[in-house]
Amino acid sequence: MSTAPAARPVALVTGASAGIGAELARLLAPDHDLVLTARRTEQLQALAEELTRAHGAACRVLPADLSEPGAARHLFEAVRAAGGGIEVLVNNAGFGDVGAFAGAEPGKLLRMVQVNVTALTELTALFLPELVARGRGHVLNVGSVAGFQPGPFMAVYYATKAYVNSFSEALHSELLGTGVTVTVLCPGPVATEFLTVAGAETGGFSAGQALSARAVAEVGLRAMKAGRRMVVPGWRNRLLLLLERFAPRGAVIRAVKLMLRRRAG
């Protein structure tokens, strides 16, 4: 007598249309069904078709602009309306902006806070109780090495990532023993479209310094599955964070300011 195949766990990936988010989806697809969300429907549809073809993953595309207030709750309700919960929440969506704070567009800064902080917090708050009640699941938040120090000329972005790093570490501790883990992935420079979106495509890091989105995603998923609190991909990034602990705070801020001023042009 044949038995029906076991249902695959479902993973929700925000910011899945490109970069780290798309690579995380590709790595989850062999053993997860997926809910893919981002603003760009066409890219999400193409990714969904790729993952279904390659891995048999059932992919639901739910386009959403998480910079809009209420979008996180609408996304949560859409997932619930589709008839199921999730076992993995990947909060990857986020963006930055390079330039002096005094000359920035306030609306863009507030959208950045909405995506990087508010939507991430709201999605976690909405989905986490179900994971805890079930006694299993993972949350993977994409923070950044930028969250370990202030960032003159990217002041709001660095501050949002400081929030993500701290928030994730606190939740990891709160949830010990529940069967649910929270991991924060803290990449440094990554070869994605991030700098172009941030307005710094002509500055920044050499190709030798930037990790691929695939490499970062692989490190992040290994850490998530192992239930680790935090992971920083790349030995250069880990070394720089170690050196920062012994350097005067003012010197660290000046070094970051010099780097970001060049990127800002």
GROMACS .gro file of N, CA and C in nm, residues 56-218:
model
  489
   56GLY      N    1   1.116   2.069  -0.814
   56GLY     CA    2   0.980   2.030  -0.782
   56GLY      C    3   0.919   2.110  -0.668
   57ALA      N    4   0.978   2.223  -0.638
   57ALA     CA    5   0.927   2.306  -0.528
   57ALA      C    6   0.798   2.376  -0.571
   58ALA      N    7   0.698   2.368  -0.486
   58ALA     CA    8   0.576   2.447  -0.508
   58ALA      C    9   0.605   2.589  -0.464
   59CYS      N   10   0.596   2.683  -0.555
   59CYS     CA   11   0.632   2.822  -0.528
   59CYS      C   12   0.511   2.913  -0.544
   60ARG      N   13   0.485   2.989  -0.442
   60ARG     CA   14   0.378   3.089  -0.448
   60ARG      C   15   0.443   3.227  -0.455
   61VAL      N   16   0.407   3.305  -0.554
   61VAL     CA   17   0.460   3.441  -0.573
   61VAL      C   18   0.360   3.540  -0.516
   62LEU      N   19   0.405   3.618  -0.419
   62LEU     CA   20   0.320   3.720  -0.356
   62LEU      C   21   0.395   3.853  -0.361
   63PRO      N   22   0.382   3.928  -0.470
   63PRO     CA   23   0.452   4.056  -0.479
   63PRO      C   24   0.407   4.150  -0.367
   64ALA      N   25   0.504   4.222  -0.311
   64ALA     CA   26   0.473   4.317  -0.203
   64ALA      C   27   0.581   4.422  -0.198
   65ASP      N   28   0.542   4.543  -0.168
   65ASP     CA   29   0.636   4.653  -0.145
   65ASP      C   30   0.639   4.678   0.005
   66LEU      N   31   0.739   4.624   0.071
   66LEU     CA   32   0.744   4.633   0.217
   66LEU      C   33   0.779   4.772   0.268
   67SER      N   34   0.803   4.866   0.176
   67SER     CA   35   0.822   5.005   0.220
   67SER      C   36   0.689   5.073   0.249
   68GLU      N   37   0.579   5.007   0.214
   68GLU     CA   38   0.446   5.063   0.238
   68GLU      C   39   0.393   5.015   0.373
   69PRO      N   40   0.349   5.106   0.459
   69PRO     CA   41   0.288   5.064   0.585
   69PRO      C   42   0.170   4.970   0.559
   70GLY      N   43   0.163   4.864   0.635
   70GLY     CA   44   0.056   4.767   0.618
   70GLY      C   45   0.091   4.652   0.526
   71ALA      N   46   0.200   4.664   0.449
   71ALA     CA   47   0.234   4.559   0.353
   71ALA      C   48   0.273   4.429   0.421
   72ALA      N   49   0.341   4.437   0.535
   72ALA     CA   50   0.381   4.316   0.605
   72ALA      C   51   0.260   4.237   0.653
   73ARG      N   52   0.161   4.308   0.709
   73ARG     CA   53   0.040   4.238   0.755
   73ARG      C   54  -0.037   4.181   0.637
   74HIS      N   55  -0.044   4.253   0.526
   74HIS     CA   56  -0.113   4.201   0.408
   74HIS      C   57  -0.044   4.074   0.358
   75LEU      N   58   0.089   4.073   0.363
   75LEU     CA   59   0.164   3.954   0.321
   75LEU      C   60   0.133   3.837   0.414
   76PHE      N   61   0.133   3.862   0.543
   76PHE     CA   62   0.101   3.758   0.641
   76PHE      C   63  -0.039   3.701   0.615
   77GLU      N   64  -0.134   3.789   0.592
   77GLU     CA   65  -0.271   3.744   0.569
   77GLU      C   66  -0.283   3.666   0.438
   78ALA      N   67  -0.204   3.704   0.339
   78ALA     CA   68  -0.207   3.631   0.211
   78ALA      C   69  -0.151   3.491   0.229
   79VAL      N   70  -0.046   3.477   0.309
   79VAL     CA   71   0.010   3.345   0.336
   79VAL      C   72  -0.092   3.260   0.411
   80ARG      N   73  -0.158   3.318   0.510
   80ARG     CA   74  -0.260   3.245   0.586
   80ARG      C   75  -0.377   3.206   0.496
   81ALA      N   76  -0.418   3.295   0.408
   81ALA     CA   77  -0.530   3.267   0.319
   81ALA      C   78  -0.498   3.156   0.221
   82ALA      N   79  -0.368   3.137   0.192
   82ALA     CA   80  -0.327   3.032   0.099
   82ALA      C   81  -0.340   2.894   0.162
   83GLY      N   82  -0.370   2.889   0.292
   83GLY     CA   83  -0.401   2.761   0.353
   83GLY      C   84  -0.290   2.697   0.431
   84GLY      N   85  -0.193   2.771   0.475
   84GLY     CA   86  -0.088   2.708   0.554
   84GLY      C   87   0.002   2.807   0.621
   85GLY      N   88   0.081   2.754   0.712
   85GLY     CA   89   0.180   2.836   0.778
   85GLY      C   90   0.316   2.813   0.715
   86ILE      N   91   0.416   2.863   0.780
   86ILE     CA   92   0.554   2.847   0.732
   86ILE      C   93   0.638   2.788   0.844
   87GLU      N   94   0.751   2.732   0.807
   87GLU     CA   95   0.847   2.683   0.907
   87GLU      C   96   0.977   2.761   0.903
   88VAL      N   97   0.998   2.835   0.795
   88VAL     CA   98   1.119   2.917   0.783
   88VAL      C   99   1.079   3.056   0.737
   89LEU      N  100   1.123   3.157   0.811
   89LEU     CA  101   1.102   3.296   0.772
   89LEU      C  102   1.238   3.358   0.744
   90VAL      N  103   1.258   3.402   0.621
   90VAL     CA  104   1.383   3.468   0.583
   90VAL      C  105   1.353   3.615   0.558
   91ASN      N  106   1.396   3.699   0.650
   91ASN     CA  107   1.381   3.844   0.636
   91ASN      C  108   1.505   3.899   0.568
   92ASN      N  109   1.501   3.900   0.435
   92ASN     CA  110   1.617   3.945   0.358
   92ASN      C  111   1.597   4.083   0.297
   93ALA      N  112   1.474   4.127   0.275
   93ALA     CA  113   1.449   4.253   0.206
   93ALA      C  114   1.516   4.369   0.280
   94GLY      N  115   1.577   4.458   0.203
   94GLY     CA  116   1.640   4.576   0.261
   94GLY      C  117   1.712   4.654   0.155
   95PHE      N  118   1.738   4.782   0.182
   95PHE     CA  119   1.815   4.863   0.089
   95PHE      C  120   1.885   4.974   0.166
   96GLY      N  121   1.981   5.037   0.099
   96GLY     CA  122   2.058   5.145   0.161
   96GLY      C  123   2.061   5.269   0.075
   97ASP      N  124   2.126   5.372   0.126
   97ASP     CA  125   2.139   5.498   0.053
   97ASP      C  126   2.268   5.564   0.099
   98VAL      N  127   2.348   5.606   0.003
   98VAL     CA  128   2.477   5.668   0.035
   98VAL      C  129   2.467   5.818   0.014
   99GLY      N  130   2.515   5.895   0.111
   99GLY     CA  131   2.515   6.040   0.099
   99GLY      C  132   2.499   6.105   0.234
  100ALA      N  133   2.524   6.235   0.239
  100ALA     CA  134   2.510   6.309   0.364
  100ALA      C  135   2.365   6.311   0.409
  101PHE      N  136   2.343   6.289   0.536
  101PHE     CA  137   2.207   6.285   0.590
  101PHE      C  138   2.134   6.417   0.563
  102ALA      N  139   2.204   6.530   0.577
  102ALA     CA  140   2.139   6.661   0.562
  102ALA      C  141   2.089   6.684   0.420
  103GLY      N  142   2.147   6.613   0.322
  103GLY     CA  143   2.104   6.630   0.184
  103GLY      C  144   2.015   6.519   0.133
  104ALA      N  145   1.976   6.428   0.221
  104ALA     CA  146   1.898   6.311   0.179
  104ALA      C  147   1.750   6.345   0.165
  105GLU      N  148   1.681   6.265   0.087
  105GLU     CA  149   1.536   6.278   0.075
  105GLU      C  150   1.471   6.211   0.195
  106PRO      N  151   1.402   6.283   0.280
  106PRO     CA  152   1.344   6.223   0.400
  106PRO      C  153   1.255   6.103   0.371
  107GLY      N  154   1.178   6.111   0.263
  107GLY     CA  155   1.089   6.001   0.230
  107GLY      C  156   1.165   5.872   0.205
  108LYS      N  157   1.278   5.880   0.137
  108LYS     CA  158   1.357   5.760   0.110
  108LYS      C  159   1.413   5.702   0.239
  109LEU      N  160   1.457   5.789   0.329
  109LEU     CA  161   1.510   5.741   0.457
  109LEU      C  162   1.402   5.670   0.538
  110LEU      N  163   1.282   5.724   0.536
  110LEU     CA  164   1.173   5.661   0.611
  110LEU      C  165   1.131   5.529   0.547
  111ARG      N  166   1.137   5.521   0.414
  111ARG     CA  167   1.108   5.393   0.348
  111ARG      C  168   1.214   5.289   0.385
  112MET      N  169   1.339   5.334   0.399
  112MET     CA  170   1.446   5.244   0.439
  112MET      C  171   1.420   5.186   0.578
  113VAL      N  172   1.381   5.273   0.671
  113VAL     CA  173   1.349   5.227   0.806
  113VAL      C  174   1.229   5.132   0.801
  114GLN      N  175   1.130   5.163   0.718
  114GLN     CA  176   1.011   5.079   0.707
  114GLN      C  177   1.049   4.939   0.660
  115VAL      N  178   1.133   4.929   0.557
  115VAL     CA  179   1.171   4.798   0.503
  115VAL      C  180   1.268   4.726   0.597
  116ASN      N  181   1.377   4.796   0.632
  116ASN     CA  182   1.486   4.730   0.704
  116ASN      C  183   1.451   4.696   0.848
  117VAL      N  184   1.365   4.777   0.910
  117VAL     CA  185   1.335   4.760   1.053
  117VAL      C  186   1.189   4.723   1.077
  118THR      N  187   1.097   4.809   1.033
  118THR     CA  188   0.957   4.792   1.071
  118THR      C  189   0.897   4.666   1.010
  119ALA      N  190   0.913   4.645   0.880
  119ALA     CA  191   0.855   4.527   0.816
  119ALA      C  192   0.918   4.400   0.870
  120LEU      N  193   1.049   4.401   0.888
  120LEU     CA  194   1.117   4.283   0.945
  120LEU      C  195   1.063   4.250   1.083
  121THR      N  196   1.046   4.353   1.167
  121THR     CA  197   0.994   4.330   1.302
  121THR      C  198   0.851   4.280   1.297
  122GLU      N  199   0.769   4.340   1.211
  122GLU     CA  200   0.629   4.302   1.205
  122GLU      C  201   0.612   4.160   1.153
  123LEU      N  202   0.684   4.123   1.049
  123LEU     CA  203   0.674   3.987   0.997
  123LEU      C  204   0.717   3.885   1.102
  124THR      N  205   0.823   3.916   1.173
  124THR     CA  206   0.869   3.826   1.279
  124THR      C  207   0.763   3.814   1.388
  125ALA      N  208   0.705   3.926   1.428
  125ALA     CA  209   0.603   3.924   1.533
  125ALA      C  210   0.479   3.848   1.489
  126LEU      N  211   0.444   3.854   1.361
  126LEU     CA  212   0.325   3.787   1.312
  126LEU      C  213   0.345   3.637   1.297
  127PHE      N  214   0.460   3.595   1.246
  127PHE     CA  215   0.481   3.453   1.219
  127PHE      C  216   0.538   3.375   1.337
  128LEU      N  217   0.611   3.441   1.425
  128LEU     CA  218   0.683   3.370   1.530
  128LEU      C  219   0.591   3.293   1.626
  129PRO      N  220   0.478   3.348   1.669
  129PRO     CA  221   0.394   3.272   1.762
  129PRO      C  222   0.353   3.135   1.709
  130GLU      N  223   0.327   3.124   1.579
  130GLU     CA  224   0.292   2.995   1.521
  130GLU      C  225   0.409   2.898   1.527
  131LEU      N  226   0.528   2.947   1.502
  131LEU     CA  227   0.646   2.860   1.508
  131LEU      C  228   0.666   2.809   1.650
  132VAL      N  229   0.653   2.899   1.747
  132VAL     CA  230   0.672   2.860   1.887
  132VAL      C  231   0.565   2.760   1.930
  133ALA      N  232   0.441   2.784   1.889
  133ALA     CA  233   0.333   2.691   1.925
  133ALA      C  234   0.357   2.553   1.865
  134ARG      N  235   0.416   2.549   1.745
  134ARG     CA  236   0.445   2.422   1.678
  134ARG      C  237   0.569   2.355   1.736
  135GLY      N  238   0.656   2.435   1.798
  135GLY     CA  239   0.777   2.381   1.859
  135GLY      C  240   0.890   2.355   1.763
  136ARG      N  241   0.885   2.418   1.646
  136ARG     CA  242   0.996   2.404   1.551
  136ARG      C  243   0.989   2.518   1.449
  137GLY      N  244   1.103   2.547   1.391
  137GLY     CA  245   1.110   2.650   1.288
  137GLY      C  246   1.234   2.735   1.301
  138HIS      N  247   1.256   2.815   1.199
  138HIS     CA  248   1.375   2.900   1.193
  138HIS      C  249   1.338   3.038   1.142
  139VAL      N  250   1.405   3.139   1.196
  139VAL     CA  251   1.401   3.275   1.141
  139VAL      C  252   1.544   3.312   1.105
  140LEU      N  253   1.563   3.354   0.981
  140LEU     CA  254   1.693   3.402   0.936
  140LEU      C  255   1.678   3.548   0.897
  141ASN      N  256   1.742   3.637   0.974
  141ASN     CA  257   1.740   3.780   0.943
  141ASN      C  258   1.872   3.819   0.880
  142VAL      N  259   1.866   3.897   0.775
  142VAL     CA  260   1.988   3.945   0.710
  142VAL      C  261   2.024   4.080   0.769
  143GLY      N  262   2.124   4.079   0.855
  143GLY     CA  263   2.179   4.201   0.912
  143GLY      C  264   2.297   4.246   0.826
  144SER      N  265   2.405   4.287   0.891
  144SER     CA  266   2.522   4.333   0.816
  144SER      C  267   2.637   4.361   0.912
  145VAL      N  268   2.759   4.353   0.860
  145VAL     CA  269   2.873   4.401   0.940
  145VAL      C  270   2.860   4.551   0.962
  146ALA      N  271   2.780   4.618   0.879
  146ALA     CA  272   2.755   4.762   0.899
  146ALA      C  273   2.688   4.789   1.032
  147GLY      N  274   2.625   4.689   1.090
  147GLY     CA  275   2.554   4.709   1.215
  147GLY      C  276   2.642   4.712   1.338
  148PHE      N  277   2.773   4.697   1.320
  148PHE     CA  278   2.863   4.693   1.436
  148PHE      C  279   2.928   4.828   1.466
  149GLN      N  280   2.904   4.928   1.382
  149GLN     CA  281   2.962   5.060   1.406
  149GLN      C  282   2.878   5.165   1.334
  150PRO      N  283   2.887   5.292   1.375
  150PRO     CA  284   2.817   5.398   1.301
  150PRO      C  285   2.874   5.414   1.160
  151GLY      N  286   2.791   5.467   1.069
  151GLY     CA  287   2.834   5.482   0.931
  151GLY      C  288   2.808   5.621   0.878
  152PRO      N  289   2.897   5.716   0.902
  152PRO     CA  290   2.878   5.849   0.842
  152PRO      C  291   2.865   5.840   0.690
  153PHE      N  292   2.767   5.905   0.634
  153PHE     CA  293   2.729   5.904   0.493
  153PHE      C  294   2.643   5.783   0.455
  154MET      N  295   2.620   5.694   0.551
  154MET     CA  296   2.514   5.593   0.538
  154MET      C  297   2.452   5.575   0.677
  155ALA      N  298   2.427   5.687   0.743
  155ALA     CA  299   2.392   5.685   0.885
  155ALA      C  300   2.268   5.603   0.914
  156VAL      N  301   2.163   5.619   0.833
  156VAL     CA  302   2.038   5.548   0.861
  156VAL      C  303   2.053   5.400   0.830
  157TYR      N  304   2.117   5.366   0.719
  157TYR     CA  305   2.135   5.225   0.685
  157TYR      C  306   2.213   5.152   0.794
  158TYR      N  307   2.324   5.209   0.837
  158TYR     CA  308   2.405   5.144   0.941
  158TYR      C  309   2.323   5.129   1.069
  159ALA      N  310   2.243   5.230   1.102
  159ALA     CA  311   2.161   5.223   1.223
  159ALA      C  312   2.054   5.114   1.211
  160THR      N  313   1.995   5.099   1.093
  160THR     CA  314   1.894   4.994   1.077
  160THR      C  315   1.956   4.857   1.093
  161LYS      N  316   2.077   4.839   1.044
  161LYS     CA  317   2.140   4.708   1.056
  161LYS      C  318   2.187   4.681   1.199
  162ALA      N  319   2.221   4.786   1.273
  162ALA     CA  320   2.250   4.768   1.415
  162ALA      C  321   2.127   4.714   1.486
  163TYR      N  322   2.011   4.766   1.449
  163TYR     CA  323   1.885   4.718   1.507
  163TYR      C  324   1.864   4.571   1.473
  164VAL      N  325   1.881   4.535   1.346
  164VAL     CA  326   1.857   4.396   1.305
  164VAL      C  327   1.950   4.301   1.380
  165ASN      N  328   2.077   4.338   1.390
  165ASN     CA  329   2.173   4.252   1.460
  165ASN      C  330   2.132   4.233   1.606
  166SER      N  331   2.103   4.344   1.675
  166SER     CA  332   2.069   4.338   1.817
  166SER      C  333   1.937   4.265   1.839
  167PHE      N  334   1.836   4.298   1.762
  167PHE     CA  335   1.704   4.235   1.772
  167PHE      C  336   1.715   4.084   1.756
  168SER      N  337   1.791   4.041   1.656
  168SER     CA  338   1.802   3.898   1.627
  168SER      C  339   1.874   3.824   1.739
  169GLU      N  340   1.981   3.882   1.790
  169GLU     CA  341   2.054   3.817   1.899
  169GLU      C  342   1.966   3.805   2.023
  170ALA      N  343   1.887   3.908   2.051
  170ALA     CA  344   1.799   3.903   2.168
  170ALA      C  345   1.694   3.794   2.152
  171LEU      N  346   1.633   3.784   2.033
  171LEU     CA  347   1.533   3.680   2.011
  171LEU      C  348   1.593   3.541   2.018
  172HIS      N  349   1.713   3.526   1.967
  172HIS     CA  350   1.781   3.395   1.975
  172HIS      C  351   1.788   3.350   2.121
  173SER      N  352   1.825   3.442   2.209
  173SER     CA  353   1.835   3.408   2.350
  173SER      C  354   1.698   3.378   2.411
  174GLU      N  355   1.598   3.461   2.378
  174GLU     CA  356   1.463   3.440   2.431
  174GLU      C  357   1.408   3.303   2.395
  175LEU      N  358   1.440   3.254   2.276
  175LEU     CA  359   1.376   3.135   2.223
  175LEU      C  360   1.451   3.005   2.252
  176LEU      N  361   1.561   3.013   2.325
  176LEU     CA  362   1.635   2.891   2.358
  176LEU      C  363   1.542   2.792   2.429
  177GLY      N  364   1.544   2.669   2.380
  177GLY     CA  365   1.462   2.565   2.440
  177GLY      C  366   1.323   2.552   2.382
  178THR      N  367   1.285   2.640   2.289
  178THR     CA  368   1.150   2.634   2.231
  178THR      C  369   1.143   2.548   2.105
  179GLY      N  370   1.258   2.513   2.048
  179GLY     CA  371   1.261   2.444   1.920
  179GLY      C  372   1.264   2.539   1.802
  180VAL      N  373   1.259   2.670   1.829
  180VAL     CA  374   1.264   2.772   1.724
  180VAL      C  375   1.395   2.849   1.739
  181THR      N  376   1.462   2.873   1.628
  181THR     CA  377   1.588   2.945   1.633
  181THR      C  378   1.579   3.074   1.553
  182VAL      N  379   1.657   3.173   1.594
  182VAL     CA  380   1.673   3.298   1.520
  182VAL      C  381   1.821   3.318   1.495
  183THR      N  382   1.856   3.336   1.369
  183THR     CA  383   1.995   3.355   1.328
  183THR      C  384   2.005   3.486   1.251
  184VAL      N  385   2.111   3.562   1.277
  184VAL     CA  386   2.135   3.682   1.198
  184VAL      C  387   2.259   3.661   1.111
  185LEU      N  388   2.241   3.681   0.983
  185LEU     CA  389   2.347   3.671   0.883
  185LEU      C  390   2.402   3.811   0.860
  186CYS      N  391   2.532   3.828   0.882
  186CYS     CA  392   2.594   3.961   0.875
  186CYS      C  393   2.701   3.966   0.767
  187PRO      N  394   2.659   3.983   0.641
  187PRO     CA  395   2.758   3.992   0.534
  187PRO      C  396   2.826   4.128   0.532
  188GLY      N  397   2.943   4.130   0.469
  188GLY     CA  398   3.008   4.255   0.433
  188GLY      C  399   2.977   4.284   0.287
  189PRO      N  400   3.075   4.331   0.209
  189PRO     CA  401   3.051   4.358   0.067
  189PRO      C  402   3.009   4.232  -0.007
  190VAL      N  403   2.902   4.244  -0.086
  190VAL     CA  404   2.851   4.131  -0.164
  190VAL      C  405   2.833   4.177  -0.307
  191ALA      N  406   2.865   4.089  -0.401
  191ALA     CA  407   2.854   4.122  -0.544
  191ALA      C  408   2.708   4.112  -0.586
  192THR      N  409   2.629   4.215  -0.554
  192THR     CA  410   2.488   4.222  -0.593
  192THR      C  411   2.459   4.362  -0.645
  193GLU      N  412   2.330   4.389  -0.669
  193GLU     CA  413   2.288   4.521  -0.716
  193GLU      C  414   2.273   4.622  -0.602
  194PHE      N  415   2.310   4.583  -0.479
  194PHE     CA  416   2.285   4.668  -0.363
  194PHE      C  417   2.346   4.807  -0.379
  195LEU      N  418   2.475   4.815  -0.419
  195LEU     CA  419   2.541   4.945  -0.427
  195LEU      C  420   2.479   5.033  -0.536
  196THR      N  421   2.435   4.970  -0.644
  196THR     CA  422   2.369   5.049  -0.748
  196THR      C  423   2.241   5.112  -0.694
  197VAL      N  424   2.161   5.032  -0.623
  197VAL     CA  425   2.039   5.085  -0.564
  197VAL      C  426   2.070   5.194  -0.463
  198ALA      N  427   2.181   5.177  -0.390
  198ALA     CA  428   2.219   5.274  -0.288
  198ALA      C  429   2.282   5.400  -0.348
  199GLY      N  430   2.307   5.399  -0.479
  199GLY     CA  431   2.365   5.517  -0.543
  199GLY      C  432   2.516   5.524  -0.529
  200ALA      N  433   2.582   5.408  -0.517
  200ALA     CA  434   2.727   5.408  -0.497
  200ALA      C  435   2.795   5.312  -0.594
  201GLU      N  436   2.740   5.301  -0.715
  201GLU     CA  437   2.792   5.202  -0.808
  201GLU      C  438   2.935   5.231  -0.853
  202THR      N  439   2.982   5.354  -0.838
  202THR     CA  440   3.117   5.385  -0.885
  202THR      C  441   3.221   5.374  -0.774
  203GLY      N  442   3.177   5.355  -0.653
  203GLY     CA  443   3.272   5.346  -0.543
  203GLY      C  444   3.270   5.210  -0.482
  204GLY      N  445   3.346   5.196  -0.371
  204GLY     CA  446   3.333   5.076  -0.291
  204GLY      C  447   3.451   4.984  -0.299
  205PHE      N  448   3.423   4.854  -0.311
  205PHE     CA  449   3.520   4.751  -0.286
  205PHE      C  450   3.562   4.685  -0.416
  206SER      N  451   3.680   4.627  -0.413
  206SER     CA  452   3.728   4.554  -0.528
  206SER      C  453   3.656   4.420  -0.537
  207ALA      N  454   3.663   4.360  -0.655
  207ALA     CA  455   3.598   4.230  -0.675
  207ALA      C  456   3.654   4.126  -0.581
  208GLY      N  457   3.783   4.139  -0.546
  208GLY     CA  458   3.844   4.044  -0.456
  208GLY      C  459   3.791   4.052  -0.315
  209GLN      N  460   3.736   4.165  -0.276
  209GLN     CA  461   3.683   4.181  -0.141
  209GLN      C  462   3.539   4.137  -0.129
  210ALA      N  463   3.463   4.147  -0.237
  210ALA     CA  464   3.320   4.117  -0.231
  210ALA      C  465   3.297   3.967  -0.248
  211LEU      N  466   3.217   3.909  -0.159
  211LEU     CA  467   3.176   3.770  -0.172
  211LEU      C  468   3.060   3.761  -0.270
  212SER      N  469   3.041   3.643  -0.327
  212SER     CA  470   2.925   3.623  -0.413
  212SER      C  471   2.800   3.605  -0.327
  213ALA      N  472   2.686   3.640  -0.385
  213ALA     CA  473   2.560   3.621  -0.313
  213ALA      C  474   2.540   3.474  -0.279
  214ARG      N  475   2.582   3.385  -0.367
  214ARG     CA  476   2.568   3.241  -0.343
  214ARG      C  477   2.648   3.199  -0.220
  215ALA      N  478   2.773   3.245  -0.212
  215ALA     CA  479   2.858   3.208  -0.099
  215ALA      C  480   2.799   3.258   0.033
  216VAL      N  481   2.748   3.380   0.032
  216VAL     CA  482   2.687   3.436   0.153
  216VAL      C  483   2.563   3.357   0.192
  217ALA      N  484   2.481   3.323   0.094
  217ALA     CA  485   2.358   3.246   0.122
  217ALA      C  486   2.391   3.109   0.179
  218GLU      N  487   2.494   3.045   0.126
  218GLU     CA  488   2.532   2.912   0.176
  218GLU      C  489   2.574   2.919   0.322
   0.00000   0.00000   0.00000
